[in-house]
Amino acid sequence: MNVTEQNTQATGGYLASAEFSAMLDRLGEVAARTGLNVAPGQQVIMTAPLHAVPLVRRITEHAYKAGASLVTTFYSDEETTLARYRFAEESTFDTASGWLSAGMAEGFRAGAARMAITGSNPALLAGQNPDHVSRASKAASKVNRPAMEIITNFDVNWCIVAAATPAWAMQVFPGLPEEQAVAKLWQAIFAVSRLTGDDPVADWEAHNAILHRRAAFLNDVRYDALHFSGPGTDLLVGLADGHDWAGGAEKAGNGIVCNPNIPTEEVFTTPHRLRVEGTVASTKPLSHQGTLIDGIQVRFEAGRIVQMHATRGQDVLERVLDTDEGARRLGEVALVPHSSPISRSGVLFQNTLFDENAASHIALGQSYTKCMRDTQGQDEAALAARGANSSMIHIDWMIGSGEIDVDGLDAQGGRVPLMRRGEWVIAA
C-alpha cells in the first residue's frame, strides 16, 4: 500500500468515525437552533443536494426536537440538471417551475422557515451552452422573485449551511483522491462554522455579540459613505438614506431571531444605487454558473458599472451585467476582517456562503431592504428613491484583502479610518 492509499484509507475512516458523526450532529443542532431558531409549531421548508441526506436528517431531527410541526425537504440532483442541458429542446430553456416557486412563497407567507443546504458542484455547468444556462437562470429568477423577496425582506427566519459533496470537494481539492477531498472539505466546513469548541451554540452567541457591537457602532455614527482604497481600488460607496447595518443573528419580521448564514463574519448594509463612484478590483475569484470569474476590474459612474474587464470568465460576467438594469448597480456592501477564520484557512471554497466571509465584499443586484429603517408601507419606488436597488440577481464578489483600507465619510466630508490593511481599527 502506497502513501496515497494510506492517506485515502485514513481519511475515509474519518468519514465513518464517531468523531465525524458527532461533528455532523453539531452542525445539525447549530443549523436548527442557532441558524433557524425553529419556533414551536413552525413548519420548515428545506432544499438540499442528494449527497446532503445525512445532514438533512440531523437538521430534521433537531428541528423536530425544537418543536417544528413539519419539515419538508426538496432535493436536487446534478445528473438530472445536466440532462436538461444535454437533451432538452432549444425552445424550453425559458421555462421554469413557477408552480413550485409559488408554493414555496405561499409556505413562507404562512410562516414556514427557510432552510437551505448548499454544496453543489461549482463547475457543474462549465461545459454547457452558456446561452442556455443564462436563459434558464433568468427564467428561474423571474419565477423565484416572490419567494426571494420574502427572504430579502427578512419576513421569516431562514438559514443557509453547507454539506461537503464529492463533486464540490474535488473542485476545492483537485489533487486529492475523492474520499480524502470530501473528508478535508468537511473538516474545513466544521472549523470555519465554529463547531470545534466545547459548546458551539455558546461560541455562536459570543461571536454574534461581536458582530452586533460592530453593527451598533456603525449605526450610531451613521456614515454617509465608505471609501475603499488599495491596489486597483479607489471606490466611493454612498450609503442608502436611512440605511441600517446588520450582522450575525437578527430578528426576522416574524419576531424570531436567527442566523441567516452559517458561517458568517460580515457586517453589511444597503448602498445607494446612484452614489457609487470609482474603480474596484476583485481580490478573490467569483464562481458563477460553472465559471470561475477572476481578475475583475470595473468602473462605476453614478452608481452604474460603465466599464468592466475580467482576466477570466469575462463573457459570463457580461451576461450577468446584462440580466436587467439593476444588475450593474450595487445591492450590498459588507465589511469582513482579513483575519477571519475562512481567510486564515487559505481555502478557496468556490462557494459564496464561505468566500464572501473571507473578505470585505460588494454585491451586484437586489438590495436587502431589511438593511433600511422605516420601510413599512413603502413600495419599490419609494425604496428606490432612498437608494435601494432592484434586480433579479444578488451576486457577491470580494474586494477586501490585507492591502485594502476602508474609511467612513460623513456628510461634511470628514474621514475616519475603519479598517487598515484589512483589519478593524475600532475595538470589537
PDB file of C-alpha atoms in Angstrom, residues 94-193:
ATOM      1  CA  ASP A  94     -37.053  29.889 -20.903  1.00  0.00           C
ATOM      2  CA  THR A  95     -39.238  27.532 -18.843  1.00  0.00           C
ATOM      3  CA  ALA A  96     -39.143  27.393 -15.040  1.00  0.00           C
ATOM      4  CA  SER A  97     -41.177  25.672 -12.324  1.00  0.00           C
ATOM      5  CA  GLY A  98     -43.367  28.604 -11.394  1.00  0.00           C
ATOM      6  CA  TRP A  99     -45.792  26.311  -9.585  1.00  0.00           C
ATOM      7  CA  LEU A 100     -43.057  25.153  -7.197  1.00  0.00           C
ATOM      8  CA  SER A 101     -41.804  28.674  -6.547  1.00  0.00           C
ATOM      9  CA  ALA A 102     -45.370  29.864  -5.945  1.00  0.00           C
ATOM     10  CA  GLY A 103     -45.917  27.022  -3.489  1.00  0.00           C
ATOM     11  CA  MET A 104     -42.764  27.858  -1.537  1.00  0.00           C
ATOM     12  CA  ALA A 105     -43.735  31.535  -1.434  1.00  0.00           C
ATOM     13  CA  GLU A 106     -47.137  30.519  -0.101  1.00  0.00           C
ATOM     14  CA  GLY A 107     -45.440  28.424   2.571  1.00  0.00           C
ATOM     15  CA  PHE A 108     -43.265  31.346   3.668  1.00  0.00           C
ATOM     16  CA  ARG A 109     -46.282  33.678   3.788  1.00  0.00           C
ATOM     17  CA  ALA A 110     -47.958  31.125   6.043  1.00  0.00           C
ATOM     18  CA  GLY A 111     -44.980  31.324   8.409  1.00  0.00           C
ATOM     19  CA  ALA A 112     -42.685  28.465   7.353  1.00  0.00           C
ATOM     20  CA  ALA A 113     -38.947  28.851   7.986  1.00  0.00           C
ATOM     21  CA  ARG A 114     -36.479  28.514   5.108  1.00  0.00           C
ATOM     22  CA  MET A 115     -33.540  26.110   5.417  1.00  0.00           C
ATOM     23  CA  ALA A 116     -31.104  25.777   2.500  1.00  0.00           C
ATOM     24  CA  ILE A 117     -28.176  23.371   2.287  1.00  0.00           C
ATOM     25  CA  THR A 118     -25.586  24.346  -0.299  1.00  0.00           C
ATOM     26  CA  GLY A 119     -22.954  22.039  -1.749  1.00  0.00           C
ATOM     27  CA  SER A 120     -23.425  21.832  -5.486  1.00  0.00           C
ATOM     28  CA  ASN A 121     -20.551  21.364  -7.906  1.00  0.00           C
ATOM     29  CA  PRO A 122     -19.377  24.910  -8.764  1.00  0.00           C
ATOM     30  CA  ALA A 123     -18.240  23.695 -12.198  1.00  0.00           C
ATOM     31  CA  LEU A 124     -21.371  21.693 -12.995  1.00  0.00           C
ATOM     32  CA  LEU A 125     -22.436  23.823 -15.968  1.00  0.00           C
ATOM     33  CA  ALA A 126     -18.963  24.743 -17.183  1.00  0.00           C
ATOM     34  CA  GLY A 127     -19.231  22.737 -20.392  1.00  0.00           C
ATOM     35  CA  GLN A 128     -22.823  23.610 -21.248  1.00  0.00           C
ATOM     36  CA  ASN A 129     -24.190  26.117 -23.750  1.00  0.00           C
ATOM     37  CA  PRO A 130     -23.777  29.489 -21.970  1.00  0.00           C
ATOM     38  CA  ASP A 131     -26.869  30.930 -23.672  1.00  0.00           C
ATOM     39  CA  HIS A 132     -28.972  28.046 -22.359  1.00  0.00           C
ATOM     40  CA  VAL A 133     -27.520  28.489 -18.865  1.00  0.00           C
ATOM     41  CA  SER A 134     -28.217  32.228 -18.934  1.00  0.00           C
ATOM     42  CA  ARG A 135     -31.793  31.797 -20.201  1.00  0.00           C
ATOM     43  CA  ALA A 136     -32.611  29.101 -17.661  1.00  0.00           C
ATOM     44  CA  SER A 137     -31.140  31.188 -14.846  1.00  0.00           C
ATOM     45  CA  LYS A 138     -33.130  34.239 -15.880  1.00  0.00           C
ATOM     46  CA  ALA A 139     -36.358  32.222 -16.114  1.00  0.00           C
ATOM     47  CA  ALA A 140     -35.769  30.733 -12.659  1.00  0.00           C
ATOM     48  CA  SER A 141     -35.000  34.177 -11.204  1.00  0.00           C
ATOM     49  CA  LYS A 142     -38.292  35.545 -12.528  1.00  0.00           C
ATOM     50  CA  VAL A 143     -40.486  32.840 -11.022  1.00  0.00           C
ATOM     51  CA  ASN A 144     -38.471  32.771  -7.776  1.00  0.00           C
ATOM     52  CA  ARG A 145     -38.833  36.526  -7.270  1.00  0.00           C
ATOM     53  CA  PRO A 146     -41.906  36.409  -4.949  1.00  0.00           C
ATOM     54  CA  ALA A 147     -40.281  33.832  -2.667  1.00  0.00           C
ATOM     55  CA  MET A 148     -36.908  35.601  -2.751  1.00  0.00           C
ATOM     56  CA  GLU A 149     -38.482  38.934  -1.839  1.00  0.00           C
ATOM     57  CA  ILE A 150     -39.821  37.340   1.339  1.00  0.00           C
ATOM     58  CA  ILE A 151     -36.277  36.241   2.166  1.00  0.00           C
ATOM     59  CA  THR A 152     -34.544  39.501   1.176  1.00  0.00           C
ATOM     60  CA  ASN A 153     -37.152  41.436   3.171  1.00  0.00           C
ATOM     61  CA  PHE A 154     -36.317  39.108   6.096  1.00  0.00           C
ATOM     62  CA  ASP A 155     -40.007  38.429   6.722  1.00  0.00           C
ATOM     63  CA  VAL A 156     -39.309  34.900   8.023  1.00  0.00           C
ATOM     64  CA  ASN A 157     -36.429  33.166   9.757  1.00  0.00           C
ATOM     65  CA  TRP A 158     -34.059  31.481   7.319  1.00  0.00           C
ATOM     66  CA  CYS A 159     -30.614  29.925   7.214  1.00  0.00           C
ATOM     67  CA  ILE A 160     -28.028  28.534   4.775  1.00  0.00           C
ATOM     68  CA  VAL A 161     -25.458  25.906   5.763  1.00  0.00           C
ATOM     69  CA  ALA A 162     -23.212  23.668   3.666  1.00  0.00           C
ATOM     70  CA  ALA A 163     -22.638  19.961   3.150  1.00  0.00           C
ATOM     71  CA  ALA A 164     -19.472  18.587   1.571  1.00  0.00           C
ATOM     72  CA  THR A 165     -20.289  16.722  -1.635  1.00  0.00           C
ATOM     73  CA  PRO A 166     -17.882  14.726  -3.813  1.00  0.00           C
ATOM     74  CA  ALA A 167     -18.078  16.971  -6.904  1.00  0.00           C
ATOM     75  CA  TRP A 168     -17.634  20.143  -4.830  1.00  0.00           C
ATOM     76  CA  ALA A 169     -14.779  18.651  -2.803  1.00  0.00           C
ATOM     77  CA  MET A 170     -12.907  17.657  -5.961  1.00  0.00           C
ATOM     78  CA  GLN A 171     -13.138  21.236  -7.224  1.00  0.00           C
ATOM     79  CA  VAL A 172     -11.756  22.621  -3.954  1.00  0.00           C
ATOM     80  CA  PHE A 173      -9.053  19.955  -3.507  1.00  0.00           C
ATOM     81  CA  PRO A 174      -8.389  18.677  -7.045  1.00  0.00           C
ATOM     82  CA  GLY A 175      -5.121  16.948  -6.180  1.00  0.00           C
ATOM     83  CA  LEU A 176      -6.627  14.545  -3.649  1.00  0.00           C
ATOM     84  CA  PRO A 177      -8.496  11.255  -4.016  1.00  0.00           C
ATOM     85  CA  GLU A 178     -12.252  11.758  -3.712  1.00  0.00           C
ATOM     86  CA  GLU A 179     -12.728  10.341  -0.202  1.00  0.00           C
ATOM     87  CA  GLN A 180      -9.831  12.344   1.134  1.00  0.00           C
ATOM     88  CA  ALA A 181     -11.083  15.521  -0.555  1.00  0.00           C
ATOM     89  CA  VAL A 182     -14.587  15.081   0.892  1.00  0.00           C
ATOM     90  CA  ALA A 183     -13.200  14.487   4.376  1.00  0.00           C
ATOM     91  CA  LYS A 184     -10.926  17.523   4.126  1.00  0.00           C
ATOM     92  CA  LEU A 185     -13.800  19.720   2.952  1.00  0.00           C
ATOM     93  CA  TRP A 186     -15.997  18.537   5.811  1.00  0.00           C
ATOM     94  CA  GLN A 187     -13.222  19.352   8.279  1.00  0.00           C
ATOM     95  CA  ALA A 188     -12.888  22.841   6.778  1.00  0.00           C
ATOM     96  CA  ILE A 189     -16.657  23.395   6.992  1.00  0.00           C
ATOM     97  CA  PHE A 190     -16.724  22.298  10.639  1.00  0.00           C
ATOM     98  CA  ALA A 191     -13.783  24.551  11.548  1.00  0.00           C
ATOM     99  CA  VAL A 192     -14.959  27.789   9.898  1.00  0.00           C
ATOM    100  CA  SER A 193     -18.535  27.176  11.078  1.00  0.00           C
TER     101      SER A 193
END
